[in-house]
XYZ file of C-alpha atoms in Angstrom:
376
model
C 94.461 98.728 108.025
C 92.372 97.521 104.844
C 88.730 97.582 105.838
C 86.672 94.122 105.672
C 84.509 93.836 103.207
C 80.466 92.656 103.400
C 77.993 91.606 101.395
C 76.864 94.773 100.136
C 81.243 95.185 98.967
C 80.752 93.164 95.786
C 81.890 94.599 92.473
C 79.392 94.465 90.275
C 79.291 96.305 86.188
C 76.579 94.107 84.651
C 73.449 92.678 86.328
C 72.592 89.649 85.872
C 69.959 91.354 84.093
C 72.792 92.248 81.489
C 72.581 95.990 82.661
C 75.602 98.370 82.570
C 75.805 100.121 86.235
C 78.487 102.890 86.574
C 81.528 102.377 89.121
C 83.184 105.322 90.323
C 86.792 103.032 90.691
C 86.561 101.108 88.406
C 85.187 102.420 85.239
C 88.574 104.004 85.123
C 90.114 100.263 84.253
C 87.485 99.551 81.526
C 88.441 102.638 79.348
C 89.578 100.292 76.207
C 86.455 98.060 76.656
C 84.735 98.685 73.096
C 82.106 96.744 71.065
C 85.437 94.679 69.661
C 86.559 93.496 72.288
C 82.594 92.513 74.445
C 82.084 90.070 71.508
C 85.810 88.642 71.837
C 85.025 88.325 75.445
C 81.576 86.515 74.592
C 83.632 84.674 71.803
C 86.513 83.733 74.364
C 83.417 82.163 76.852
C 81.026 80.393 74.073
C 84.785 78.517 72.961
C 85.562 77.659 76.621
C 82.498 76.461 77.366
C 82.080 74.581 74.178
C 85.461 73.265 74.394
C 84.247 72.201 78.169
C 81.553 69.682 76.432
C 83.144 68.317 73.926
C 85.393 67.575 76.613
C 83.488 65.336 79.332
C 82.076 63.818 76.450
C 85.268 62.357 75.760
C 85.052 61.527 79.004
C 82.729 59.866 78.962
C 83.160 57.416 75.950
C 86.207 56.526 78.014
C 88.507 58.302 76.451
C 90.196 60.783 78.566
C 90.362 59.528 82.183
C 89.199 63.023 83.793
C 87.563 65.958 82.915
C 86.835 69.135 85.681
C 84.172 70.995 83.912
C 84.499 74.719 84.141
C 80.351 76.111 83.205
C 79.922 78.655 85.258
C 83.034 79.857 85.536
C 83.418 81.179 82.174
C 83.528 85.313 82.904
C 85.832 84.662 86.526
C 88.089 83.228 83.685
C 88.390 85.072 80.401
C 88.052 88.506 82.558
C 90.844 87.733 84.625
C 93.070 86.402 82.017
C 92.455 89.225 79.941
C 93.573 91.501 82.331
C 97.383 90.582 81.995
C 99.762 90.977 80.448
C 102.270 88.222 78.461
C 104.837 88.629 80.930
C 102.429 88.125 83.482
C 102.736 83.887 84.734
C 100.213 82.285 85.911
C 100.091 79.814 88.349
C 96.023 77.598 87.909
C 94.542 74.712 89.710
C 93.171 72.492 86.936
C 90.305 74.231 86.105
C 91.425 76.937 84.519
C 90.545 76.189 81.314
C 89.043 79.776 80.041
C 92.079 81.496 81.215
C 94.387 78.968 79.242
C 92.649 80.134 76.133
C 92.913 83.713 76.788
C 97.418 82.629 77.009
C 97.061 81.268 73.517
C 97.647 77.733 75.054
C 95.792 74.834 72.621
C 92.496 73.696 73.747
C 94.008 70.349 71.985
C 97.342 70.299 74.275
C 95.534 70.215 77.603
C 93.977 66.951 76.952
C 97.064 64.780 77.374
C 97.615 65.668 80.667
C 93.482 64.214 81.776
C 94.210 61.024 78.522
C 97.296 59.685 81.284
C 99.365 60.020 78.342
C 101.699 63.142 79.745
C 102.191 64.542 83.025
C 101.474 68.180 81.360
C 100.450 68.707 77.838
C 102.486 72.070 77.333
C 105.360 73.665 77.813
C 105.058 76.239 80.629
C 108.236 78.731 79.282
C 106.484 79.608 75.848
C 102.925 81.448 77.484
C 103.713 81.710 80.921
C 101.166 79.623 82.181
C 101.940 76.456 84.579
C 101.253 72.905 84.797
C 97.859 72.214 86.038
C 97.943 71.545 90.017
C 96.127 68.535 90.459
C 97.074 68.833 94.352
C 94.913 71.049 96.417
C 96.676 74.392 96.413
C 100.235 73.052 96.281
C 100.969 76.459 93.636
C 99.786 78.976 96.266
C 103.942 79.042 97.469
C 105.069 78.487 94.079
C 103.110 81.392 93.631
C 105.004 83.494 96.814
C 108.426 82.277 95.773
C 107.543 83.241 91.507
C 106.766 86.873 93.244
C 110.166 87.461 95.462
C 111.936 85.814 93.181
C 110.258 89.259 90.942
C 111.280 91.494 93.110
C 115.044 90.631 93.375
C 115.025 90.909 89.716
C 113.436 94.230 89.600
C 115.304 95.505 92.477
C 116.001 99.227 92.067
C 112.934 99.799 89.684
C 111.241 102.754 91.077
C 107.282 102.465 91.595
C 106.781 103.974 87.694
C 108.829 102.156 85.938
C 107.864 98.780 87.668
C 104.166 99.858 86.855
C 105.582 100.114 83.035
C 107.265 97.325 82.515
C 107.036 95.101 86.246
C 106.071 91.684 86.160
C 103.407 89.538 88.288
C 101.977 86.119 89.478
C 98.023 85.487 89.579
C 97.283 82.773 91.330
C 93.992 80.903 90.956
C 92.271 78.619 93.351
C 88.928 77.767 94.679
C 87.405 78.019 97.991
C 87.866 74.546 99.057
C 91.732 75.347 98.929
C 91.109 78.821 100.865
C 91.573 76.371 104.363
C 94.720 74.007 103.198
C 97.715 75.186 105.204
C 100.013 76.081 101.606
C 97.189 79.127 101.179
C 97.782 81.004 104.619
C 101.528 80.514 103.886
C 101.976 81.947 101.061
C 100.253 84.861 101.966
C 101.791 85.088 104.851
C 104.874 85.192 103.071
C 103.793 87.229 100.157
C 103.233 90.123 101.844
C 105.431 90.262 104.104
C 108.131 90.586 100.521
C 105.465 92.958 99.167
C 105.897 89.496 96.220
C 103.715 90.775 93.327
C 101.034 88.385 92.863
C 97.186 88.641 93.323
C 95.240 85.947 94.690
C 92.150 85.235 92.082
C 89.383 82.554 93.911
C 86.723 81.125 91.956
C 84.842 81.079 94.856
C 82.296 78.325 93.146
C 80.190 77.368 96.127
C 81.424 73.900 96.546
C 84.284 72.504 97.745
C 83.676 69.070 95.449
C 80.351 67.945 98.331
C 81.212 70.496 101.078
C 79.451 73.886 101.027
C 81.143 77.200 101.524
C 78.990 78.050 104.707
C 81.095 74.969 106.239
C 84.713 76.493 104.483
C 83.735 79.644 106.109
C 81.323 81.139 108.058
C 82.711 84.781 106.477
C 83.285 85.803 102.741
C 86.354 84.693 102.592
C 87.789 88.558 101.429
C 87.936 89.457 104.605
C 91.273 87.052 105.387
C 93.003 89.848 103.325
C 93.022 91.546 106.353
C 94.563 89.778 108.230
C 97.437 88.790 105.725
C 97.349 92.964 106.017
C 96.671 93.454 102.102
C 94.134 94.341 100.007
C 90.535 92.857 99.852
C 88.018 92.447 96.891
C 85.009 90.836 96.107
C 83.440 90.567 92.820
C 80.958 89.342 90.595
C 82.581 85.984 89.042
C 80.118 85.963 86.374
C 80.136 89.769 85.311
C 83.101 89.404 82.687
C 83.922 93.381 82.996
C 83.845 93.563 86.777
C 86.182 90.908 86.673
C 88.514 92.276 84.379
C 88.168 96.124 86.132
C 89.447 94.058 89.614
C 91.835 92.636 87.972
C 93.473 95.020 86.603
C 93.362 97.481 89.882
C 94.796 94.366 91.093
C 97.860 94.069 89.338
C 98.406 97.391 88.855
C 99.025 97.276 92.328
C 100.892 94.486 92.887
C 103.329 95.659 90.291
C 104.215 98.793 91.617
C 105.340 97.101 94.248
C 102.930 97.690 96.766
C 102.414 93.756 97.626
C 99.918 90.894 96.976
C 96.067 91.809 96.238
C 93.649 89.180 97.264
C 90.315 88.581 94.813
C 87.539 86.420 95.745
C 84.969 85.846 92.831
C 81.818 85.073 94.045
C 80.817 82.308 91.104
C 78.501 78.869 90.533
C 79.594 75.971 89.535
C 77.220 74.728 87.239
C 78.143 71.644 86.781
C 80.210 68.530 88.348
C 83.509 68.599 90.332
C 84.496 66.408 88.002
C 83.240 64.163 85.781
C 83.847 61.165 88.440
C 81.350 63.713 90.776
C 77.045 63.104 91.137
C 76.513 66.782 91.985
C 72.702 65.299 92.440
C 73.930 63.139 95.446
C 75.135 66.518 97.288
C 73.168 69.897 95.846
C 69.514 70.218 95.568
C 68.561 71.461 91.980
C 66.494 73.912 93.335
C 70.152 75.837 94.658
C 71.306 75.226 90.455
C 67.626 76.899 89.351
C 68.288 80.240 91.196
C 71.983 80.574 89.483
C 71.099 79.821 86.205
C 69.342 82.867 84.892
C 73.117 84.463 86.307
C 74.792 82.328 83.580
C 77.982 84.575 82.225
C 76.838 83.796 78.795
C 73.553 84.931 79.347
C 74.395 88.338 81.134
C 76.510 89.247 78.367
C 74.482 88.425 75.780
C 71.461 90.060 76.925
C 73.744 93.244 76.943
C 75.295 92.698 73.883
C 71.934 92.498 72.055
C 70.644 95.223 74.107
C 73.322 97.367 72.708
C 72.921 96.944 69.400
C 76.266 95.241 68.818
C 75.684 91.888 67.559
C 72.834 90.407 65.641
C 71.768 86.125 64.944
C 74.386 85.735 62.160
C 77.420 86.637 65.406
C 75.719 83.851 66.944
C 75.166 81.228 64.427
C 78.527 82.450 63.096
C 80.282 81.660 66.328
C 78.467 77.772 66.584
C 80.208 77.164 63.322
C 83.288 77.843 64.473
C 83.001 76.198 68.078
C 81.988 73.181 67.125
C 85.168 72.936 64.330
C 87.283 73.723 67.530
C 85.895 71.054 69.105
C 85.828 68.623 65.966
C 89.377 69.655 65.728
C 89.947 68.830 69.796
C 88.870 65.488 69.615
C 90.720 64.587 66.263
C 94.031 65.675 67.611
C 93.673 64.281 71.008
C 92.352 60.831 69.714
C 95.299 61.103 66.801
C 98.117 61.743 70.326
C 100.750 58.900 70.430
C 100.474 57.071 73.582
C 103.862 56.285 75.413
C 104.360 52.705 76.274
C 104.263 52.398 80.692
C 107.382 51.774 80.763
C 108.313 55.346 79.978
C 106.391 56.753 83.649
C 109.444 54.570 85.529
C 111.617 56.984 84.008
C 109.941 60.480 85.018
C 109.821 59.080 89.217
C 113.365 60.495 90.279
C 116.047 63.013 88.267
C 118.460 59.960 88.634
C 118.499 56.705 88.856
C 116.791 54.380 91.264
C 117.213 50.705 92.152
C 113.724 50.262 93.800
C 112.027 51.579 90.444
C 114.324 49.970 88.314
C 113.740 46.612 90.226
C 109.305 47.682 89.378
C 110.634 49.172 86.177
C 111.827 44.954 85.738
C 109.242 43.343 87.299
C 106.366 45.409 84.539
C 108.709 44.331 81.670
C 108.464 40.324 82.581
C 104.851 40.471 83.323
C 103.825 42.346 80.674
C 106.130 39.991 78.721
C 104.119 37.305 80.451
C 101.600 38.135 77.646
C 103.646 38.523 75.094
C 103.963 34.317 75.220
C 100.608 33.767 76.463
C 99.495 35.345 72.961
C 102.335 33.237 71.232
C 101.183 29.898 72.256
C 97.469 30.326 71.156
């Protein structure tokens, strides 16, 4: 039985002031991390934040229906995303923009959904990155089912073959989703059948306006013991710690030993969505307390202290990020907007009389505006 985690069990490799700590278990999973990889992690996080800023601006200008900010959670997403293999399958929520980057999903294509012109925006089969899920925890049973199917495909493989060639699943969710029934049902099924699923919870301290202490009186990772799976509590603003624990968890899962629960402790620096105003429910002192733990500041401090970057690196990255943002804006504004009538075709796989009746009414309604315009 796995021992319940405590506050002291938080895995940390880079401190908030950029100091590198040794870890007797997880250092073994960081042996390939060199200067180039560290710079690439910073680049990934910086591009994700710049994309987030541009998408927020587009929504404020009326070009997106909604946007879900990710500022503050970049390390949790880049560290975990970079730990996966190409054949691993990812089930995201609606905020995993950084994970999408690690799976080579186009930032531009991601905006189709938030522009309201598509139910998705990308083909999940191309990158093994599923469609965003707007319903809390709805993706978690799918993750368990996918993991159970992987077990059927890899039936008869020994542990060494599974570890070397096997696939796994990473299911992302937040602290708010952790109290949904689907979360518990998914973890029960996954553990009962040793499904190779890593449950990656980004505990950003707020479920919209509900603080974490209302969601749970103990660290979420303690629930792992109840399901019978290993649980790891990691500093979610530490990209190296997240990379290491996710690599360990994926190794454990894909080798046939069953699922793992990771609680990445992080903080949502901005709003839950652009329809939200966090000043209505949380104090500025709390935001100020978390600001020095910013994952980008932490890694930048370490890179500078180790003389792995110079000002030219950041200047060029700034130019690259602005160019990326301009391209994203250009692409988003150029997307063709399908007629609303097309949406009626996507409700059911086959024709449905009620939907046809509603479509006929809609077409008649639209035609009325055309008649009025001709009469002027």
